[in-house]
JSON list of C-alpha atoms in Angstrom, two decimals:
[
{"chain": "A", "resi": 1, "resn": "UNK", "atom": "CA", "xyz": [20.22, 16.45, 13.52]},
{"chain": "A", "resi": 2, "resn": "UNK", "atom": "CA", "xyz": [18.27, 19.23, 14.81]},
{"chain": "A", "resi": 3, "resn": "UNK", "atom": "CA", "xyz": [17.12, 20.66, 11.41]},
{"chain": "A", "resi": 4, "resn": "UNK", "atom": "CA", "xyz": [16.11, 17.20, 10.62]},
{"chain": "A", "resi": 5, "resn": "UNK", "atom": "CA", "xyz": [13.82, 16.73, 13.98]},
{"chain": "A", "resi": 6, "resn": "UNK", "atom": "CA", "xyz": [12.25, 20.28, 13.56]},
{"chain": "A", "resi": 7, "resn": "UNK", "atom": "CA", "xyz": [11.58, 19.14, 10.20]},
{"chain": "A", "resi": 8, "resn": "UNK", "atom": "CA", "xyz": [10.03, 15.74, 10.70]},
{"chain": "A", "resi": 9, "resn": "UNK", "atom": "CA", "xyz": [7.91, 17.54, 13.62]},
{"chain": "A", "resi": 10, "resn": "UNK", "atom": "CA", "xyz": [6.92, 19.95, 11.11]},
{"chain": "A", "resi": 11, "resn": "UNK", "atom": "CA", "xyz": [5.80, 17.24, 8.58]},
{"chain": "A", "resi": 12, "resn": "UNK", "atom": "CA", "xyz": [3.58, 15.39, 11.04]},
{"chain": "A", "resi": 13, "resn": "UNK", "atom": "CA", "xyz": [1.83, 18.53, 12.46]},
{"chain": "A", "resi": 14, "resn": "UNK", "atom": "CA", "xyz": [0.72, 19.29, 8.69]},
{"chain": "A", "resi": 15, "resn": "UNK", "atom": "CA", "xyz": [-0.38, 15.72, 8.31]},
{"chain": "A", "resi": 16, "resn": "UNK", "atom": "CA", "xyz": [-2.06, 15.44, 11.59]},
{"chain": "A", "resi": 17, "resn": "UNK", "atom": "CA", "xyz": [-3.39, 18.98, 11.06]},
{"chain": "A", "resi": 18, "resn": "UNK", "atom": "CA", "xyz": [-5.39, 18.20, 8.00]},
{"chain": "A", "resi": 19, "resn": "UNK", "atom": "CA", "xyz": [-5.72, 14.33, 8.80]},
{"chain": "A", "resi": 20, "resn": "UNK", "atom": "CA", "xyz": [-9.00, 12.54, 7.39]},
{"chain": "A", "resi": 21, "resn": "UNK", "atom": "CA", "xyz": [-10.55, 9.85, 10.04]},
{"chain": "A", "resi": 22, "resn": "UNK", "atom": "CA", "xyz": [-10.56, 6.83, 8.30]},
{"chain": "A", "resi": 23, "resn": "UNK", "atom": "CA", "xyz": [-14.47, 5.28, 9.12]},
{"chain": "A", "resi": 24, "resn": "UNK", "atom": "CA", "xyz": [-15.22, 2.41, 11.50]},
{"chain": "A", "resi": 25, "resn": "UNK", "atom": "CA", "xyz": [-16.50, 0.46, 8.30]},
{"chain": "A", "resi": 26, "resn": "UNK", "atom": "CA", "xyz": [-13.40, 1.09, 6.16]},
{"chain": "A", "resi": 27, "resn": "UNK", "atom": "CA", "xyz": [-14.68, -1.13, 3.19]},
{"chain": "A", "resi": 28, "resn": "UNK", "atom": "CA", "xyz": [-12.46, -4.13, 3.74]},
{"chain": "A", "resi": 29, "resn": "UNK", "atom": "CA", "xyz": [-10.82, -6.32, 6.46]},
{"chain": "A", "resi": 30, "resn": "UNK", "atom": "CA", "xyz": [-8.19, -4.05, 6.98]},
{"chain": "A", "resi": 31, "resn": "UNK", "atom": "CA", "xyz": [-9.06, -2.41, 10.88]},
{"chain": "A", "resi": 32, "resn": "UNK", "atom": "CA", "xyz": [-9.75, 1.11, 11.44]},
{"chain": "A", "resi": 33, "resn": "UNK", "atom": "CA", "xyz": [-6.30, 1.42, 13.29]},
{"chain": "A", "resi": 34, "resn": "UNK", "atom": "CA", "xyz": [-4.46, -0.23, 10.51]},
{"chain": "A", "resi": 35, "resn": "UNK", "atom": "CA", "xyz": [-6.35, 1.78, 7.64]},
{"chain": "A", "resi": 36, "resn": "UNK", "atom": "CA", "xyz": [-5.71, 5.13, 9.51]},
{"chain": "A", "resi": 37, "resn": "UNK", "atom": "CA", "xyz": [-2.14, 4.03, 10.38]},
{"chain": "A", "resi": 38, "resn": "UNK", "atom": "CA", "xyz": [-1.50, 3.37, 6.40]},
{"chain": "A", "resi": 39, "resn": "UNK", "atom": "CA", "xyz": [-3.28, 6.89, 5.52]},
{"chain": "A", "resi": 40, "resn": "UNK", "atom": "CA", "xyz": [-1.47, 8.82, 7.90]},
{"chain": "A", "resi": 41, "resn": "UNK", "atom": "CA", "xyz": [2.07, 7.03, 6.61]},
{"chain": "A", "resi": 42, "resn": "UNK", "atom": "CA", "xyz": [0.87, 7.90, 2.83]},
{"chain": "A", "resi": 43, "resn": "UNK", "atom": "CA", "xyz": [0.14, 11.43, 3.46]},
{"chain": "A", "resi": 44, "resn": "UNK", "atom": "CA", "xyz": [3.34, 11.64, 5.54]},
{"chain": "A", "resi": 45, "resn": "UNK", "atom": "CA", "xyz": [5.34, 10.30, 2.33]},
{"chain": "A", "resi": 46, "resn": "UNK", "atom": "CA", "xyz": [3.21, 12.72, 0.24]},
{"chain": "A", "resi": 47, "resn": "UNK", "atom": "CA", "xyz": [4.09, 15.92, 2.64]},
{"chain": "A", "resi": 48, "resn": "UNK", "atom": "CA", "xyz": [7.92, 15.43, 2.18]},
{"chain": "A", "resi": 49, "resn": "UNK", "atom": "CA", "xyz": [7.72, 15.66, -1.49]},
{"chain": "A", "resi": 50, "resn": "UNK", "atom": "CA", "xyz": [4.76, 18.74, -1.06]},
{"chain": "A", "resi": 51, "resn": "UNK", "atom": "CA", "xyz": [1.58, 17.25, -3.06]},
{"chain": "A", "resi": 52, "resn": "UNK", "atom": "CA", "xyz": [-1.91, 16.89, -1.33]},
{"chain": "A", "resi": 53, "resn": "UNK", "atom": "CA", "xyz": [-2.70, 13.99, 1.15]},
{"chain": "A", "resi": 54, "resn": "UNK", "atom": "CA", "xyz": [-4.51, 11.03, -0.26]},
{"chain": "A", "resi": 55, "resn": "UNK", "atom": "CA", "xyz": [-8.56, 10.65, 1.51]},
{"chain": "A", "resi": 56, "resn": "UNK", "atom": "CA", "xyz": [-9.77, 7.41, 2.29]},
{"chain": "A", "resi": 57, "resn": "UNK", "atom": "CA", "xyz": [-12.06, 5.95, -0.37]},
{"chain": "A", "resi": 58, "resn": "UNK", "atom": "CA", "xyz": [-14.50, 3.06, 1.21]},
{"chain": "A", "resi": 59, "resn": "UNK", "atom": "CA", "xyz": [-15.61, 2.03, -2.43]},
{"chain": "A", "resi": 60, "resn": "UNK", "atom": "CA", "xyz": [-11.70, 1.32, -3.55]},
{"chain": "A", "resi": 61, "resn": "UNK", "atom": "CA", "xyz": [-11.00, -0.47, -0.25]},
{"chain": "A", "resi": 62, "resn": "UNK", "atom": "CA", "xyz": [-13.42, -2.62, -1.20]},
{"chain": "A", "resi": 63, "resn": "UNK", "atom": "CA", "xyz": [-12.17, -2.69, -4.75]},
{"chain": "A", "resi": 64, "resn": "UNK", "atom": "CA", "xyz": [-9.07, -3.77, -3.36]},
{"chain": "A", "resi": 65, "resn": "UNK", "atom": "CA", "xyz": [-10.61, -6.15, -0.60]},
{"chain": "A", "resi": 66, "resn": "UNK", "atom": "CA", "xyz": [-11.94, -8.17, -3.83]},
{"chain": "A", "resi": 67, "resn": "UNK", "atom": "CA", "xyz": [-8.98, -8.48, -5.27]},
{"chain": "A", "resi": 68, "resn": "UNK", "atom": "CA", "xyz": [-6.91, -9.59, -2.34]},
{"chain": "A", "resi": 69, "resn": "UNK", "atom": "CA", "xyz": [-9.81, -12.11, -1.87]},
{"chain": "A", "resi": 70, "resn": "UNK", "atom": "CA", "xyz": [-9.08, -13.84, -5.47]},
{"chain": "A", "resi": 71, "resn": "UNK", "atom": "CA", "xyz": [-5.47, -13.85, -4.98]},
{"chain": "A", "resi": 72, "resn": "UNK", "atom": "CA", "xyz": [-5.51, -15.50, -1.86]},
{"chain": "A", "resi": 73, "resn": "UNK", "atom": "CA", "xyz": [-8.71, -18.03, -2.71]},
{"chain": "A", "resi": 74, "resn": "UNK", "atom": "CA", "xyz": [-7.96, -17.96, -6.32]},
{"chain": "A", "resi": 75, "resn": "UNK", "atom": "CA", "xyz": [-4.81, -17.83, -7.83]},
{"chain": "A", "resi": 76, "resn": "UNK", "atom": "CA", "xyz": [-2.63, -19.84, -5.47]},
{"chain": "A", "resi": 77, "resn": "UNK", "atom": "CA", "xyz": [-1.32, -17.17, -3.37]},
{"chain": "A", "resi": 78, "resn": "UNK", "atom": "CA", "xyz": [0.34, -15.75, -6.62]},
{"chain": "A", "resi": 79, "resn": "UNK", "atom": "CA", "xyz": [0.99, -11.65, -6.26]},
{"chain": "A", "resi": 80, "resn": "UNK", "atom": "CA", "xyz": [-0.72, -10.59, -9.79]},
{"chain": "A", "resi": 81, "resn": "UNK", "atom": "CA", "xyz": [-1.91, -7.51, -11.15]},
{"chain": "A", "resi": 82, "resn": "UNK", "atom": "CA", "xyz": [-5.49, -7.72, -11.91]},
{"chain": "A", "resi": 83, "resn": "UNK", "atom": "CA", "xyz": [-4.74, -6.13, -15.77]},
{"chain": "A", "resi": 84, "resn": "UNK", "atom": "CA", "xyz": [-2.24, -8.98, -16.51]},
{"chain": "A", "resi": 85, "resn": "UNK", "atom": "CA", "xyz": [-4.74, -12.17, -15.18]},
{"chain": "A", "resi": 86, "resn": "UNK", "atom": "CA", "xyz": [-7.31, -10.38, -18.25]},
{"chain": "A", "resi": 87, "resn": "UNK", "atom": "CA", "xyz": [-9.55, -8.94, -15.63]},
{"chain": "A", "resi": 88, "resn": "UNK", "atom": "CA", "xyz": [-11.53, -5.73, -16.12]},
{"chain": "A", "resi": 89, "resn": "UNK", "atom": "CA", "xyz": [-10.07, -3.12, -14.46]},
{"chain": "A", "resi": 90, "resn": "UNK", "atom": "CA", "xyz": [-11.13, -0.01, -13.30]},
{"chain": "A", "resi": 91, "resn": "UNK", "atom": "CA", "xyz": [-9.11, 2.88, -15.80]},
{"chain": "A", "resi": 92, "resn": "UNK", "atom": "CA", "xyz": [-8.93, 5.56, -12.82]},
{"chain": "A", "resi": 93, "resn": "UNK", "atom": "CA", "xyz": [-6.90, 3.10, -10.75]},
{"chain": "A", "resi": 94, "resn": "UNK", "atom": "CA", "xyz": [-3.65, 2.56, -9.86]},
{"chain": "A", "resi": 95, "resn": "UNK", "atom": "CA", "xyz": [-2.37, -0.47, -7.70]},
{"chain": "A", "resi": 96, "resn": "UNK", "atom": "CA", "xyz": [0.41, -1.44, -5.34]},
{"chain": "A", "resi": 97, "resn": "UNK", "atom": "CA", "xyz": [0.25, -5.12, -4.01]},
{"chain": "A", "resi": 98, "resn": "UNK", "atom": "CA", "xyz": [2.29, -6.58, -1.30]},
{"chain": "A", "resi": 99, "resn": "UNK", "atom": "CA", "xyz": [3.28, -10.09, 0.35]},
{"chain": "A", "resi": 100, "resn": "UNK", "atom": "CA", "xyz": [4.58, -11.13, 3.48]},
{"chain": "A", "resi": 101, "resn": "UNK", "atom": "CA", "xyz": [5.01, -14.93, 4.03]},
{"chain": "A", "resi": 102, "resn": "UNK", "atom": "CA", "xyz": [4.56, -14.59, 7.65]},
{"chain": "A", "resi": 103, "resn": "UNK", "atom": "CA", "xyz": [1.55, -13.52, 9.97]},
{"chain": "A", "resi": 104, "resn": "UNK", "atom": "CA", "xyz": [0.95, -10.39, 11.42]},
{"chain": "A", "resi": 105, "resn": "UNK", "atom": "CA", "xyz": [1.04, -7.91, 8.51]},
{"chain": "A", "resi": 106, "resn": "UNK", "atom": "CA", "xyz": [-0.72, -5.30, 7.44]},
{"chain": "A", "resi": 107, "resn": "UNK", "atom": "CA", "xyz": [-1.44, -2.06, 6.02]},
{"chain": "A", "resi": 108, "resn": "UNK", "atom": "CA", "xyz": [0.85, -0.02, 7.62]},
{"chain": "A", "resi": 109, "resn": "UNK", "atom": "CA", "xyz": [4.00, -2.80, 6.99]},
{"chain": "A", "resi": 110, "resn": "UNK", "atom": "CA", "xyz": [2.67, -2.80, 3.26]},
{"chain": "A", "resi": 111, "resn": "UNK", "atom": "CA", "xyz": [2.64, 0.72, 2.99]},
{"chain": "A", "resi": 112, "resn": "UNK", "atom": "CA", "xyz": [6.46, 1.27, 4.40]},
{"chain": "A", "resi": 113, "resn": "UNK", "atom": "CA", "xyz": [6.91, -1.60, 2.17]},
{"chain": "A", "resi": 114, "resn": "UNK", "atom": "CA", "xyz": [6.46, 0.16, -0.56]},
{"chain": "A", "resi": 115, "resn": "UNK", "atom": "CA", "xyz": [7.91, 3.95, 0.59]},
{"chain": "A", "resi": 116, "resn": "UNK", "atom": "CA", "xyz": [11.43, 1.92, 1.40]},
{"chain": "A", "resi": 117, "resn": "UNK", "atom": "CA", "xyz": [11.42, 2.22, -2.75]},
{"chain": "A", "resi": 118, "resn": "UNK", "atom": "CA", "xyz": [12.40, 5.94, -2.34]},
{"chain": "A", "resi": 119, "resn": "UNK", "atom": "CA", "xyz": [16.33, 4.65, -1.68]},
{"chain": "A", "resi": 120, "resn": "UNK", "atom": "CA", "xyz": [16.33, 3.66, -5.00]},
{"chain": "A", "resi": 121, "resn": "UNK", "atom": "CA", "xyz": [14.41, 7.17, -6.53]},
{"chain": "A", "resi": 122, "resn": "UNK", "atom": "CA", "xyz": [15.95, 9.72, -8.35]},
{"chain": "A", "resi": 123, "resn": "UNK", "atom": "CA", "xyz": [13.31, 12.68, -9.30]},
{"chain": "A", "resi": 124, "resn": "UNK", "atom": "CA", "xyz": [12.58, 12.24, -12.94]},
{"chain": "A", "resi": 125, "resn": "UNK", "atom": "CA", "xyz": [10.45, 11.28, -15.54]},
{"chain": "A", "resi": 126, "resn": "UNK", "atom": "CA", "xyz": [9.41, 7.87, -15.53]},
{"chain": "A", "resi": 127, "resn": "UNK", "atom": "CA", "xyz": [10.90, 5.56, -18.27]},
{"chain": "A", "resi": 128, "resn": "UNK", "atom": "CA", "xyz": [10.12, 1.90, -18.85]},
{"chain": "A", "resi": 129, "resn": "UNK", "atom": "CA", "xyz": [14.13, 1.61, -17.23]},
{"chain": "A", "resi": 130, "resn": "UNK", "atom": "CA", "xyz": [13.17, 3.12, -14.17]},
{"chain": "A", "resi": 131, "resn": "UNK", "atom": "CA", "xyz": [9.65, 2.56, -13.51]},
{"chain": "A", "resi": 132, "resn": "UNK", "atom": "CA", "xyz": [10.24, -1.15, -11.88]},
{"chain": "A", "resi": 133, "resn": "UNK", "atom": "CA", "xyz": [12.44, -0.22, -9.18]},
{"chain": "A", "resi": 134, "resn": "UNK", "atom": "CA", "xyz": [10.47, 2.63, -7.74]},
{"chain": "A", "resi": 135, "resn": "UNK", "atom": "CA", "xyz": [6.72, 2.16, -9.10]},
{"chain": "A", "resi": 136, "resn": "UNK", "atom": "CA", "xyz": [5.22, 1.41, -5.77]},
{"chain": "A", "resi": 137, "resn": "UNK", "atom": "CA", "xyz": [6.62, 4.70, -4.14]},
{"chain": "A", "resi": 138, "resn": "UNK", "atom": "CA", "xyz": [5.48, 6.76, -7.04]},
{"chain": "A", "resi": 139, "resn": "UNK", "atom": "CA", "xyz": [2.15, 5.96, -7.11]},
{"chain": "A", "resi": 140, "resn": "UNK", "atom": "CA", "xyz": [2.06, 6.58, -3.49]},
{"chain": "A", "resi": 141, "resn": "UNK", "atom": "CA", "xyz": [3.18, 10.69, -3.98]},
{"chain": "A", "resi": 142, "resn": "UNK", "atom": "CA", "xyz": [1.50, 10.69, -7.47]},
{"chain": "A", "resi": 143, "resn": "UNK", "atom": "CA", "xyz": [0.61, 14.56, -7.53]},
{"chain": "A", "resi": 144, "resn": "UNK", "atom": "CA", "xyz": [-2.66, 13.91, -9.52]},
{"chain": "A", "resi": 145, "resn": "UNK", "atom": "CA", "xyz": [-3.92, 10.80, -7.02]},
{"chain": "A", "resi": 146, "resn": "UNK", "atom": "CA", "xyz": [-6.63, 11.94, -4.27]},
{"chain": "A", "resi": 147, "resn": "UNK", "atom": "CA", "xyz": [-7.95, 8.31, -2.60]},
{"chain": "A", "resi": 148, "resn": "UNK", "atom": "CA", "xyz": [-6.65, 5.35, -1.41]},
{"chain": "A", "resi": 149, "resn": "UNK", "atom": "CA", "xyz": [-8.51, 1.86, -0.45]},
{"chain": "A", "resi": 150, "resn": "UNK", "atom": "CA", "xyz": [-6.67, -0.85, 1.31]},
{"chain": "A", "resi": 151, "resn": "UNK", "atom": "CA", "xyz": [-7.73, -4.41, 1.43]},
{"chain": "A", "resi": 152, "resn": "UNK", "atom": "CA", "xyz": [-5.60, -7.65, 2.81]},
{"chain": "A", "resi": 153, "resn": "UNK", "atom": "CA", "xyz": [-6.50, -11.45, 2.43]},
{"chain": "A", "resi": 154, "resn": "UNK", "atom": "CA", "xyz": [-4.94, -14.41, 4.10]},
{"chain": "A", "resi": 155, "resn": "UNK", "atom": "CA", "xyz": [-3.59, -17.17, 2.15]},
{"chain": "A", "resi": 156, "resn": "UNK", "atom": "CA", "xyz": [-4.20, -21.02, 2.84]},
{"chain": "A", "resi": 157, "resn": "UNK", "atom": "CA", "xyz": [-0.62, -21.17, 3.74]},
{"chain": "A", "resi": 158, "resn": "UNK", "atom": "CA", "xyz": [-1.58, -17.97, 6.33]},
{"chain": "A", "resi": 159, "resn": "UNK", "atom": "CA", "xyz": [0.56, -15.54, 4.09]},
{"chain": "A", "resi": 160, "resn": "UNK", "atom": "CA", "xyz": [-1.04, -12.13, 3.58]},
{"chain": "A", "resi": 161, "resn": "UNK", "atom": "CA", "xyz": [-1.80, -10.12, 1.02]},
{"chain": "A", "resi": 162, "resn": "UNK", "atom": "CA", "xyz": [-2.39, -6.71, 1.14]},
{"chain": "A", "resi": 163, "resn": "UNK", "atom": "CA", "xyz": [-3.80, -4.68, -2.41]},
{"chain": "A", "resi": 164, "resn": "UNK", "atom": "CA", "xyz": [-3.84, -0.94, -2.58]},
{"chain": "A", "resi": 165, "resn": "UNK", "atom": "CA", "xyz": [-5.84, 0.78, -5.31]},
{"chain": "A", "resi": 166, "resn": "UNK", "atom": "CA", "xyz": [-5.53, 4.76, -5.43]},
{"chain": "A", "resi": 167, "resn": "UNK", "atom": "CA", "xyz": [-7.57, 6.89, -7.52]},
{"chain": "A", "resi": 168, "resn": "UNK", "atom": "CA", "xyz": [-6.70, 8.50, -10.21]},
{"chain": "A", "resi": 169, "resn": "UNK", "atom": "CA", "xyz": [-4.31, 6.19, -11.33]},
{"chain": "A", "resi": 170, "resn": "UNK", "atom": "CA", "xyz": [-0.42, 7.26, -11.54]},
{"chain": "A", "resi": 171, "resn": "UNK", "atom": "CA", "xyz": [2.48, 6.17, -12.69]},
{"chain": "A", "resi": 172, "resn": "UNK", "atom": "CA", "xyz": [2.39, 7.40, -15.97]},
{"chain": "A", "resi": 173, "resn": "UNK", "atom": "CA", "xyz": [5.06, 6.50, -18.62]},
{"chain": "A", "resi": 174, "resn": "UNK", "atom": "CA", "xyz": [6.99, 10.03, -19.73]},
{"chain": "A", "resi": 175, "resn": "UNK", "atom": "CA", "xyz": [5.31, 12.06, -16.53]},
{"chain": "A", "resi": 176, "resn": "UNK", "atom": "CA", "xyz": [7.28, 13.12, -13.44]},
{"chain": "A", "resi": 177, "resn": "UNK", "atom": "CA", "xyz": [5.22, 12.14, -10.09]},
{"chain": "A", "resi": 178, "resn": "UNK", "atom": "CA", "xyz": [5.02, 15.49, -8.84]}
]
C-alpha cells in the first residue's frame, strides 16, 4: 500500500509539475474548472503508462462543442460519431463521446468514463476484436496524440453529452497505443 501511495504521489507531482492552464475561454461550454479537471485526469492516465501529457486545444473544443450541439439539437439525443452520420470530418482527429441520462455531468465524469475502460485492457496491438472494448481509453494515452478539446450539450430531455476530439487522431488498427 505504501509503494502504491508513493507512487500515485509521484504521478501527480509530474502532472502538476508540467500542468498546462486550461484558458478562461476554453472554446466551448465546458467551465474552466471542468476543462482543467478533465486535462489534469488525461495527463494523469497518460503519466501511468509514460507518454507526454495532452495540451488544451481551444480550436478542437470548439470542434467538439459543435458537435455536441447537433447531437443534442439534431439527432434526437442519439450518441453518433460524426464519420458514420456522413459528416466531414477532420482526418487529424480522434473522438470519444459520452452520455449520462441524468444532470450534473461533465468533463471530468466523461473523462473517468472513459479511463474505467483500462479494466478491460491488455497492452497490445489493436485488432478489430479488441478495439470496442477499450477504444475510448486508448485514444486517451495514444503516444502520438498532443491536444484535447472538450465540448458538452444538453439534451431536450436534460441528458448531457459530452464530445472529446484529440489531435492527432489514435486508435489505429495494427498499432500499439504507446
Amino acid at each position: 500500500m505504501k509503494t502504491f501511495i508513493i507512487i500515485t504521489l509521484s504521478l501527480i507531482t509530474a502532472v502538476t509539475a508540467f500542468a498546462q492552464k486550461v484558458p478562461v475561454f476554453t472554446g466551448s461550454k465546458v467551465t474552466q474548472d471542468d476543462a482543467q479537471k478533465a486535462l489534469d485526469f488525461h495527463n494523469l492516465a497518460r503519466a501511468e503508462v509514460g507518454v507526454t501529457g495532452l495540451k488544451w486545444s481551444v480550436e478542437l473544443a470548439e470542434y467538439a462543442q459543435q458537435w455536441a450541439n447537433y447531437l443534442a439539437n439534431n439527432n434526437g439525443c442519439n450518441i453518433e460519431h460524426r464519420s458514420r452520420l456522413g459528416e466531414k470530418t477532420r482526418k487529424d482527429t480522434g473522438e470519444n463521446i459520452y452520455f449520462y441520462s441524468g444532470s450534473n455531468s461533465g468533463a471530468i465524469d466523461a473523462s473517468k468514463s472513459w479511463y474505467s475502460e483500462i479494466s478491460q485492457y491488455t497492452y497490445r496491438t489493436l485488432t478489430h476484436q479488441n478495439f470496442y472494448a477499450t477504444g475510448h481509453y486508448t485514444q486517451m494515452i495514444w503516444k502520438n496524440t498532443k491536444y484535447v478539446g472538450i465540448g458538452m450539450a444538453i439534451c431536450p430531455s436534460g441528458a448531457t453529452i459530452i464530445v472529446a476530439n484529440y489531435s492527432p487522431a489514435g486508435n489505429y488498427i495494427g498499432e500499439k497505443p504507446y
